[in-house]
Short mmCIF file of C-alpha atoms in Angstrom, two decimals:
data_model
loop_
_atom_site.label_atom_id
_atom_site.label_comp_id
_atom_site.label_asym_id
_atom_site.label_seq_id
_atom_site.Cartn_x
_atom_site.Cartn_y
_atom_site.Cartn_z
CA MET A 1 -14.67 14.73 6.42
CA THR A 2 -15.39 11.06 7.12
CA GLU A 3 -13.60 9.27 4.32
CA ARG A 4 -9.96 8.42 4.85
CA GLN A 5 -7.45 10.02 2.48
CA VAL A 6 -3.72 9.81 1.79
CA ILE A 7 -1.45 12.40 0.16
CA LEU A 8 0.94 11.20 -2.55
CA VAL A 9 3.62 13.68 -3.64
CA ASP A 10 4.75 13.43 -7.28
CA PRO A 11 3.25 9.96 -7.80
CA TYR A 12 4.68 9.38 -11.26
CA ALA A 13 5.39 6.05 -12.96
CA GLY A 14 5.27 3.06 -10.59
CA ALA A 15 4.37 5.28 -7.62
CA ALA A 16 0.91 5.78 -9.14
CA ASP A 17 0.20 2.19 -8.06
CA TYR A 18 -0.13 3.54 -4.51
CA ALA A 19 -3.51 4.86 -5.65
CA ASP A 20 -4.91 1.43 -6.49
CA ALA A 21 -3.47 -0.17 -3.35
CA PHE A 22 -5.04 2.42 -1.05
CA ARG A 23 -8.35 2.46 -2.91
CA ALA A 24 -8.58 -1.32 -2.48
CA ARG A 25 -8.58 -0.66 1.28
CA GLY A 26 -11.13 2.15 1.16
CA VAL A 27 -8.63 5.04 1.29
CA THR A 28 -8.91 7.86 -1.26
CA PRO A 29 -5.64 8.92 -2.93
CA VAL A 30 -4.91 12.62 -3.39
CA ALA A 31 -1.96 13.79 -5.49
CA VAL A 32 0.27 16.79 -4.83
CA LEU A 33 2.69 17.85 -7.57
CA THR A 34 5.78 19.82 -6.63
CA THR A 35 5.57 21.78 -9.88
CA PRO A 36 2.80 23.79 -11.63
CA THR A 37 2.76 21.22 -14.46
CA PRO A 38 3.95 17.59 -14.53
CA LEU A 39 7.71 17.12 -14.82
CA PRO A 40 8.55 16.66 -18.54
CA ALA A 41 10.61 13.53 -17.86
CA TYR A 42 7.55 11.90 -16.30
CA HIS A 43 4.80 13.49 -18.35
CA HIS A 44 4.09 10.20 -20.16
CA THR A 45 3.57 8.37 -16.85
CA TRP A 46 1.35 11.01 -15.24
CA ALA A 47 -2.18 9.65 -14.80
CA PRO A 48 -4.28 12.30 -12.99
CA ASP A 49 -7.46 10.22 -13.36
CA ARG A 50 -6.06 7.75 -10.82
CA PHE A 51 -6.39 10.37 -8.06
CA HIS A 52 -9.44 11.91 -6.44
CA THR A 53 -7.90 15.39 -6.49
CA VAL A 54 -4.63 16.91 -7.73
CA HIS A 55 -3.03 19.91 -6.01
CA HIS A 56 0.02 21.85 -7.19
CA HIS A 57 2.68 23.41 -4.98
CA THR A 58 3.17 27.03 -6.04
CA GLY A 59 5.90 27.81 -3.52
CA ASP A 60 3.60 28.85 -0.68
CA LEU A 61 4.16 26.08 1.87
CA ALA A 62 1.73 27.53 4.41
CA ALA A 63 -1.07 27.56 1.83
CA LEU A 64 -0.30 23.99 0.80
CA VAL A 65 -0.27 22.85 4.43
CA ARG A 66 -3.78 24.30 4.86
CA THR A 67 -4.93 22.53 1.70
CA VAL A 68 -3.44 19.20 2.73
CA ARG A 69 -4.67 19.47 6.33
CA ALA A 70 -8.23 19.89 5.04
CA HIS A 71 -8.01 16.33 3.69
CA ASP A 72 -7.25 15.02 7.19
CA PRO A 73 -4.80 12.55 5.62
CA LEU A 74 -3.42 9.35 7.07
CA ALA A 75 0.04 10.22 5.80
CA VAL A 76 2.06 12.14 3.24
CA ILE A 77 4.11 9.82 1.01
CA PRO A 78 6.73 10.76 -1.61
CA GLY A 79 6.32 8.99 -4.91
CA ASN A 80 9.54 10.18 -6.49
CA GLU A 81 12.84 11.83 -5.59
CA SER A 82 11.36 15.16 -6.59
CA GLY A 83 8.78 14.76 -3.83
CA VAL A 84 11.12 13.94 -0.95
CA LEU A 85 11.77 17.45 0.34
CA LEU A 86 8.15 18.58 0.12
CA SER A 87 6.93 15.36 1.77
CA ASP A 88 9.37 15.94 4.61
CA ALA A 89 8.18 19.53 5.04
CA LEU A 90 4.49 18.63 4.99
CA THR A 91 4.95 15.75 7.44
CA GLN A 92 6.87 17.98 9.84
CA GLU A 93 4.13 20.62 9.70
CA LEU A 94 1.27 18.15 10.14
CA TRP A 95 2.82 15.65 12.57
CA PRO A 96 6.00 17.19 14.06
CA GLY A 97 8.71 14.71 14.97
CA THR A 98 7.04 11.66 13.41
CA GLY A 99 8.77 11.56 10.03
CA ASN A 100 12.33 11.30 8.86
CA ASP A 101 14.87 13.61 10.51
CA PRO A 102 13.99 17.08 9.18
CA GLU A 103 17.53 18.34 9.79
CA LEU A 104 18.85 15.80 7.28
CA SER A 105 16.22 16.26 4.60
CA GLU A 106 18.75 17.52 2.03
CA ALA A 107 20.94 14.46 2.68
CA ARG A 108 18.08 12.28 1.48
CA ARG A 109 17.73 14.18 -1.80
CA ASP A 110 21.07 15.76 -2.70
CA LYS A 111 24.08 13.49 -3.24
CA TRP A 112 26.53 16.06 -1.85
CA PRO A 113 24.94 16.49 1.60
CA MET A 114 24.38 12.71 1.46
CA ALA A 115 28.11 12.06 1.12
CA ARG A 116 28.92 14.51 3.91
CA ALA A 117 26.35 12.87 6.21
CA LEU A 118 27.98 9.48 5.63
CA GLU A 119 31.38 10.98 6.33
CA ARG A 120 30.20 12.46 9.64
CA ALA A 121 28.71 9.12 10.62
CA GLY A 122 31.87 7.19 9.69
CA VAL A 123 30.09 5.13 7.01
CA PRO A 124 32.47 4.04 4.21
CA HIS A 125 31.63 5.68 0.89
CA PRO A 126 33.37 6.82 -2.31
CA ARG A 127 35.42 9.98 -1.90
CA THR A 128 33.28 12.81 -3.23
CA LEU A 129 33.47 16.50 -4.13
CA SER A 130 30.88 18.96 -5.39
CA THR A 131 32.17 22.04 -7.17
CA ALA A 132 31.63 24.42 -10.06
CA ASP A 133 35.35 25.26 -10.19
CA GLU A 134 37.62 23.16 -12.41
CA GLU A 135 40.72 24.19 -10.51
CA GLU A 136 39.17 23.23 -7.19
CA ALA A 137 38.36 19.86 -8.73
CA ALA A 138 41.90 19.47 -10.05
CA ASN A 139 43.41 20.33 -6.66
CA TRP A 140 41.08 17.88 -4.92
CA LEU A 141 42.03 15.10 -7.31
CA ARG A 142 45.72 15.73 -6.63
CA GLU A 143 45.23 15.91 -2.84
CA THR A 144 43.22 12.67 -2.74
CA GLY A 145 45.50 10.78 -5.11
CA LEU A 146 42.68 10.28 -7.63
CA THR A 147 44.32 12.06 -10.57
CA SER A 148 45.07 8.85 -12.44
CA ARG A 149 42.09 6.86 -11.12
CA ALA A 150 38.73 6.14 -12.74
CA LEU A 151 36.10 8.74 -11.83
CA VAL A 152 32.35 9.19 -11.98
CA LEU A 153 30.76 12.58 -12.70
CA LYS A 154 27.04 13.08 -12.12
CA PRO A 155 24.33 15.61 -11.22
CA ARG A 156 23.64 16.14 -7.52
CA ARG A 157 19.84 16.08 -7.69
CA SER A 158 18.82 13.71 -10.43
CA GLY A 159 18.17 9.98 -10.69
CA GLY A 160 17.77 7.03 -13.06
CA THR A 161 21.49 7.30 -13.96
CA ASP A 162 20.70 10.61 -15.69
CA ALA A 163 23.89 12.09 -17.21
CA VAL A 164 26.17 9.81 -15.16
CA ARG A 165 29.56 9.70 -16.88
CA LYS A 166 32.62 7.58 -16.27
CA VAL A 167 36.13 8.91 -16.86
CA GLU A 168 38.70 6.18 -17.39
CA PRO A 169 42.13 6.28 -15.65
CA GLY A 170 44.33 8.87 -17.32
CA GLU A 171 41.45 10.31 -19.38
CA ASP A 172 40.77 14.04 -19.25
CA TRP A 173 37.79 14.61 -16.95
CA ARG A 174 37.32 18.26 -17.92
CA PRO A 175 35.12 17.73 -21.04
CA SER A 176 32.63 15.69 -19.00
CA PHE A 177 32.75 18.30 -16.24
CA ARG A 178 32.02 21.11 -18.69
CA ALA A 179 29.22 19.16 -20.39
CA LEU A 180 27.46 18.65 -17.06
CA LEU A 181 28.00 22.08 -15.53
CA GLY A 182 25.12 24.39 -16.38
CA SER A 183 23.02 21.68 -18.01
CA VAL A 184 19.48 20.89 -16.83
CA ASN A 185 18.75 17.47 -15.34
CA ARG A 186 15.74 15.20 -15.79
CA PHE A 187 13.95 16.90 -12.91
CA GLY A 188 14.22 20.31 -14.53
CA LEU A 189 16.92 21.48 -12.12
CA PRO A 190 20.08 23.27 -13.29
CA ASN A 191 23.34 21.48 -12.58
CA ASP A 192 25.07 24.49 -11.05
CA THR A 193 27.77 22.22 -9.61
CA VAL A 194 29.13 18.82 -10.59
CA LEU A 195 29.57 15.84 -8.29
CA LEU A 196 32.91 14.04 -8.72
CA GLN A 197 33.48 10.64 -7.14
CA GLU A 198 36.09 7.96 -7.21
CA PHE A 199 34.82 5.02 -9.24
CA ALA A 200 33.82 2.08 -7.04
CA ALA A 201 34.42 -1.17 -8.92
CA GLY A 202 32.30 -4.16 -7.96
CA THR A 203 28.80 -5.60 -8.21
CA GLU A 204 25.83 -3.30 -7.72
CA PHE A 205 22.83 -4.16 -5.56
CA ALA A 206 19.57 -2.47 -4.59
CA VAL A 207 18.23 -2.85 -1.05
CA ASP A 208 14.60 -1.83 -0.73
CA THR A 209 13.35 -1.16 2.78
CA TYR A 210 10.40 0.03 4.84
CA SER A 211 11.09 1.60 8.23
CA VAL A 212 8.89 2.30 11.24
CA ASP A 213 10.05 4.48 14.16
CA GLY A 214 13.70 4.04 13.24
CA GLU A 215 13.55 0.26 12.80
CA LEU A 216 14.39 -0.83 9.28
CA GLY A 217 12.70 -3.80 7.60
CA ILE A 218 14.18 -5.26 4.41
CA VAL A 219 11.63 -5.76 1.63
CA SER A 220 13.97 -7.17 -1.04
CA VAL A 221 17.59 -7.30 -2.13
CA ALA A 222 18.36 -7.41 -5.84
CA GLN A 223 21.47 -7.54 -7.99
CA TYR A 224 21.80 -5.14 -10.91
CA THR A 225 23.34 -5.86 -14.26
CA LYS A 226 24.21 -2.64 -16.05
CA SER A 227 26.21 -1.79 -19.16
CA THR A 228 28.29 1.09 -20.47
CA ARG A 229 27.93 2.99 -23.74
CA ALA A 230 30.87 5.29 -24.46
CA ASP A 231 31.21 7.45 -21.30
CA ARG A 232 27.64 6.77 -20.13
CA ILE A 233 27.49 4.16 -17.40
CA GLY A 234 24.69 2.55 -15.47
CA ILE A 235 22.46 1.62 -18.41
CA TYR A 236 19.96 -0.80 -16.91
CA ASP A 237 20.05 -4.33 -18.33
CA ALA A 238 18.62 -6.64 -15.66
CA VAL A 239 17.67 -7.08 -12.01
CA ASP A 240 17.73 -10.43 -10.17
CA TYR A 241 16.31 -10.98 -6.69
CA LEU A 242 18.39 -12.64 -3.97
CA SER A 243 17.29 -15.16 -1.36
CA PRO A 244 17.46 -13.99 2.26
CA ASP A 245 19.99 -16.73 3.05
CA ASP A 246 22.45 -15.39 0.48
CA PRO A 247 25.48 -14.32 2.58
CA ARG A 248 25.62 -10.98 0.80
CA VAL A 249 22.15 -10.05 2.09
CA ALA A 250 23.30 -9.76 5.70
CA GLN A 251 26.30 -7.62 4.73
CA LEU A 252 24.24 -5.35 2.50
CA GLY A 253 21.46 -5.11 5.07
CA ALA A 254 23.83 -4.03 7.84
CA TYR A 255 25.40 -1.39 5.60
CA THR A 256 21.96 -0.12 4.52
CA ARG A 257 21.01 0.36 8.18
CA ASP A 258 24.16 2.42 8.70
CA VAL A 259 23.30 4.56 5.68
CA ALA A 260 19.71 5.02 6.85
CA ARG A 261 20.87 6.23 10.27
CA ALA A 262 23.42 8.56 8.71
CA VAL A 263 20.86 10.34 6.49
CA GLY A 264 18.02 10.28 9.03
CA ILE A 265 15.66 7.72 7.50
CA ARG A 266 13.26 6.70 10.28
CA THR A 267 10.00 5.92 8.54
CA GLY A 268 8.68 4.84 5.16
CA CYS A 269 10.28 3.50 2.03
CA ALA A 270 13.88 3.80 0.87
CA HIS A 271 15.68 2.53 -2.20
CA THR A 272 19.42 2.18 -1.58
CA GLU A 273 21.91 1.33 -4.32
CA ILE A 274 25.20 -0.14 -3.15
CA MET A 275 28.36 -1.25 -4.88
CA LEU A 276 29.91 -4.31 -3.22
CA THR A 277 33.63 -3.80 -3.75
CA GLU A 278 36.73 -5.68 -2.64
CA ASP A 279 36.87 -3.29 0.31
CA GLY A 280 33.24 -3.81 1.27
CA PRO A 281 29.96 -1.99 0.51
CA ARG A 282 30.09 1.53 -0.87
CA LEU A 283 27.03 3.70 -1.38
CA VAL A 284 25.98 4.69 -4.88
CA GLU A 285 23.00 6.61 -3.56
CA THR A 286 19.93 6.26 -1.36
CA ALA A 287 16.48 7.68 -2.00
CA ALA A 288 13.77 8.09 0.62
CA ARG A 289 11.01 6.76 -1.59
CA LEU A 290 9.90 3.47 -3.12
CA ALA A 291 11.75 1.71 -5.93
CA GLY A 292 10.29 3.00 -9.18
CA SER A 293 9.65 1.74 -12.70
CA CYS A 294 8.31 -1.83 -12.56
CA LEU A 295 10.16 -2.84 -9.40
CA GLN A 296 7.04 -3.09 -7.22
CA HIS A 297 5.59 -5.65 -9.63
CA SER A 298 8.84 -7.62 -9.78
CA ALA A 299 9.28 -7.57 -6.00
CA ARG A 300 5.78 -9.03 -5.57
CA LEU A 301 6.63 -11.79 -8.02
CA ALA A 302 9.92 -12.54 -6.28
CA THR A 303 8.91 -12.22 -2.63
CA GLY A 304 5.13 -12.02 -2.48
CA ASP A 305 5.49 -8.51 -1.03
CA CYS A 306 6.61 -5.01 -1.98
CA GLN A 307 7.08 -1.54 -0.54
CA ILE A 308 3.61 -0.38 -1.54
CA ASP A 309 2.01 -3.32 0.24
CA ARG A 310 4.10 -2.76 3.37
CA THR A 311 3.15 0.93 3.40
CA VAL A 312 -0.54 0.12 3.24
CA ARG A 313 -0.34 -2.61 5.89
CA HIS A 314 1.60 -0.37 8.26
CA LEU A 315 -0.66 2.67 7.91
CA LEU A 316 -3.94 0.76 8.03
CA ASP A 317 -3.16 -2.29 10.15
CA GLY A 318 -0.18 -1.19 12.25
CA GLU A 319 1.84 -4.07 10.80
CA PHE A 320 5.64 -4.04 10.52
CA THR A 321 7.61 -6.74 8.70
CA ARG A 322 11.33 -7.04 9.33
CA GLY A 323 12.50 -9.53 6.71
CA PHE A 324 11.55 -11.17 3.46
CA VAL A 325 11.41 -14.48 1.62
CA ARG A 326 12.07 -15.34 -2.01
CA GLU A 327 9.21 -17.30 -3.49
CA ARG A 328 10.56 -17.78 -7.02
CA PRO A 329 13.42 -16.75 -9.32
CA THR A 330 12.48 -13.38 -10.84
CA ARG A 331 14.22 -11.14 -13.33
CA VAL A 332 13.56 -7.71 -14.84
CA LEU A 333 14.96 -7.22 -18.34
CA TRP A 334 15.19 -3.65 -19.60
CA LEU A 335 15.03 -3.07 -23.34
CA SER A 336 17.49 -0.73 -25.04
CA ALA A 337 17.84 1.09 -28.34
CA PRO A 338 21.43 0.95 -29.68
CA HIS A 339 20.79 4.10 -31.72
CA ALA A 340 18.14 6.75 -32.19
CA GLY A 341 15.49 6.34 -34.86
CA THR A 342 11.90 5.47 -35.64
CA LEU A 343 10.50 2.34 -34.06
CA ARG A 344 8.86 0.08 -36.63
CA GLY A 345 7.21 -3.25 -35.92
CA GLY A 346 7.55 -3.01 -32.15
CA THR A 347 4.83 -5.63 -31.94
CA VAL A 348 7.63 -8.18 -32.25
CA LEU A 349 7.86 -7.75 -28.47
CA ASP A 350 4.55 -9.58 -28.18
CA GLU A 351 6.48 -12.77 -28.88
CA ALA A 352 7.73 -12.51 -25.29
CA ARG A 353 4.20 -13.17 -24.04
CA GLU A 354 4.45 -16.76 -25.25
CA LEU A 355 7.52 -17.56 -23.13
CA PRO A 356 6.94 -19.97 -20.20
CA THR A 357 8.20 -17.53 -17.53
CA PHE A 358 6.67 -14.35 -19.01
CA GLN A 359 4.77 -12.22 -16.49
CA ARG A 360 4.48 -8.66 -17.75
CA LEU A 361 5.60 -6.32 -20.53
CA GLY A 362 6.05 -2.56 -20.39
CA ARG A 363 6.51 -0.52 -23.58
CA ALA A 364 7.53 3.13 -23.45
CA TYR A 365 7.01 3.96 -27.14
CA PRO A 366 4.36 3.07 -29.73
CA ASP A 367 5.15 2.04 -33.28
CA GLY A 368 6.10 5.02 -35.41
CA ALA A 369 7.57 6.95 -32.50
CA HIS A 370 11.05 8.42 -32.57
CA VAL A 371 13.13 6.70 -29.88
CA PRO A 372 16.40 8.04 -28.46
CA ARG A 373 19.52 5.97 -28.02
CA THR A 374 19.25 4.36 -24.60
CA GLU A 375 21.62 6.08 -22.18
CA ASP A 376 19.75 5.90 -18.86
CA LEU A 377 16.54 4.62 -17.29
CA PHE A 378 14.53 7.47 -18.82
CA THR A 379 15.47 6.42 -22.38
CA SER A 380 14.78 2.71 -21.95
CA LEU A 381 12.42 1.19 -24.53
CA GLY A 382 10.61 -0.74 -21.82
CA TRP A 383 10.93 -3.90 -19.77
CA VAL A 384 9.96 -7.54 -19.53
CA LEU A 385 9.29 -9.33 -16.23
CA LEU A 386 10.13 -13.03 -16.02
CA ALA A 387 9.48 -15.38 -13.10
CA GLY A 388 9.52 -19.16 -12.97
CA ASP A 389 10.14 -22.26 -10.93
CA THR A 390 13.85 -22.51 -11.76
CA GLU A 391 16.78 -20.23 -12.57
CA SER A 392 17.42 -22.24 -15.74
CA ALA A 393 13.89 -21.54 -17.01
CA VAL A 394 14.38 -17.80 -16.45
CA ASP A 395 17.81 -17.95 -18.11
CA ALA A 396 16.37 -19.69 -21.18
CA ASP A 397 13.65 -17.07 -21.57
CA THR A 398 16.18 -14.29 -21.00
CA ALA A 399 18.06 -15.48 -24.09
CA ALA A 400 14.79 -15.51 -26.01
CA VAL A 401 13.92 -11.94 -24.93
CA ARG A 402 17.35 -10.70 -25.97
CA ASP A 403 16.86 -12.31 -29.37
CA ILE A 404 13.51 -10.55 -29.72
CA GLU A 405 15.11 -7.26 -28.64
CA SER A 406 17.82 -7.64 -31.30
CA ARG A 407 15.10 -7.87 -33.96
CA LEU A 408 13.40 -4.62 -32.99
CA PRO A 409 13.50 -2.51 -36.17
CA ILE A 410 14.69 1.03 -35.44
CA GLU A 411 15.14 3.07 -38.61
CA PRO A 412 17.64 5.95 -38.31
CA SER A 413 15.72 9.22 -38.46
CA PRO A 414 15.79 12.73 -36.99
CA PRO A 415 13.50 13.41 -34.02
CA ASN A 416 10.05 14.89 -34.64
CA PRO A 417 9.61 17.78 -32.16
CA ARG A 418 5.82 17.21 -32.19
CA GLN A 419 6.17 13.57 -31.23
CA SER A 420 6.85 12.20 -27.78
CA ARG A 421 6.18 9.21 -25.63
CA THR A 422 2.49 8.47 -25.35
CA GLY A 423 2.79 6.51 -22.10
CA TRP A 424 3.68 3.07 -20.82
CA GLU A 425 1.72 0.13 -22.13
CA SER A 426 1.92 -2.47 -19.38
CA CYS A 427 0.13 -5.77 -19.39
#
């Protein structure tokens, strides 16, 4: 086989853009899905036509290794959290010792081994327990002095703030525990235990990186704005990109390097979410894959670079970039539905295209679709990317977008089981 190929594991949503970036450099993208059919949570973003071939993992790793080896690939790259473990396994089989630490693979996917890896490495993090036993949880809360403190309960192997619940000080945590235990997360995995953590109060940031041979390069640092709806926390509202000379960047970068070492990240992309508290940085979670949704587009607008571009340059040109610049103020605005219902007249969002700093619009639902109440990233209505010459210009257009969002007509209605998302419209 003479043509160069690359293997992309679970390249849903924004990770599908790897395909275009590699094709532009003469490399053929091949997709591997970790499941026999696309994950339901990402079905609307699955675009098989963007890949030369699609293979499915049936559980026989040896057979999949033979299939992948026949492509003589440049690399195996995870496109989503669901692809991290399989990417690690394939890389170790094809190029032993060249990928991330195989002994710590679970710590890069499962939040419980992740917390224990940070503890072993002495990296500050929220106190954490994973259990299926209410009494064990109650005893742990008493022993750690967290009984009357705010808590966060979440699945161990999900993402996008799926089912993340906050329990206020003095509130009974057991109903949230019971609601999570035994449920199925957005990746189709049963929540056979629940992760309990002390709530870390502060400002949340995302540090996106690309590493080569254990050396970590920072691609971008962004500040999150999120909101709370009842006990659901972490509903995405906005992302703003920081300048490299912001004093918080150095602090967050140093902490991210400590986290990467603790969980064995040595090569490739990582997306690390950190709460900057009064006591310093505390990990929310890290994922050994690129930042998803529209964050590759927004990073390019903000910095002129992104994780996809760094991946391609490293694999094809041997290039490694350690730092970043900020070229212009850039903001991502996520759109939310305050209640479930039928979306009518969603074309009102087109008004955003006329704003001076408008760059791109993503819509998750067409007119006439039933939309759920927004509770996490998966139930967002879409997003708007803004970038301009000044912060004040972006702020002015942010107010205009929020006004447009408030005028989105959503008529209360029951869901139609035959109707679902038809895919992201992005332009």
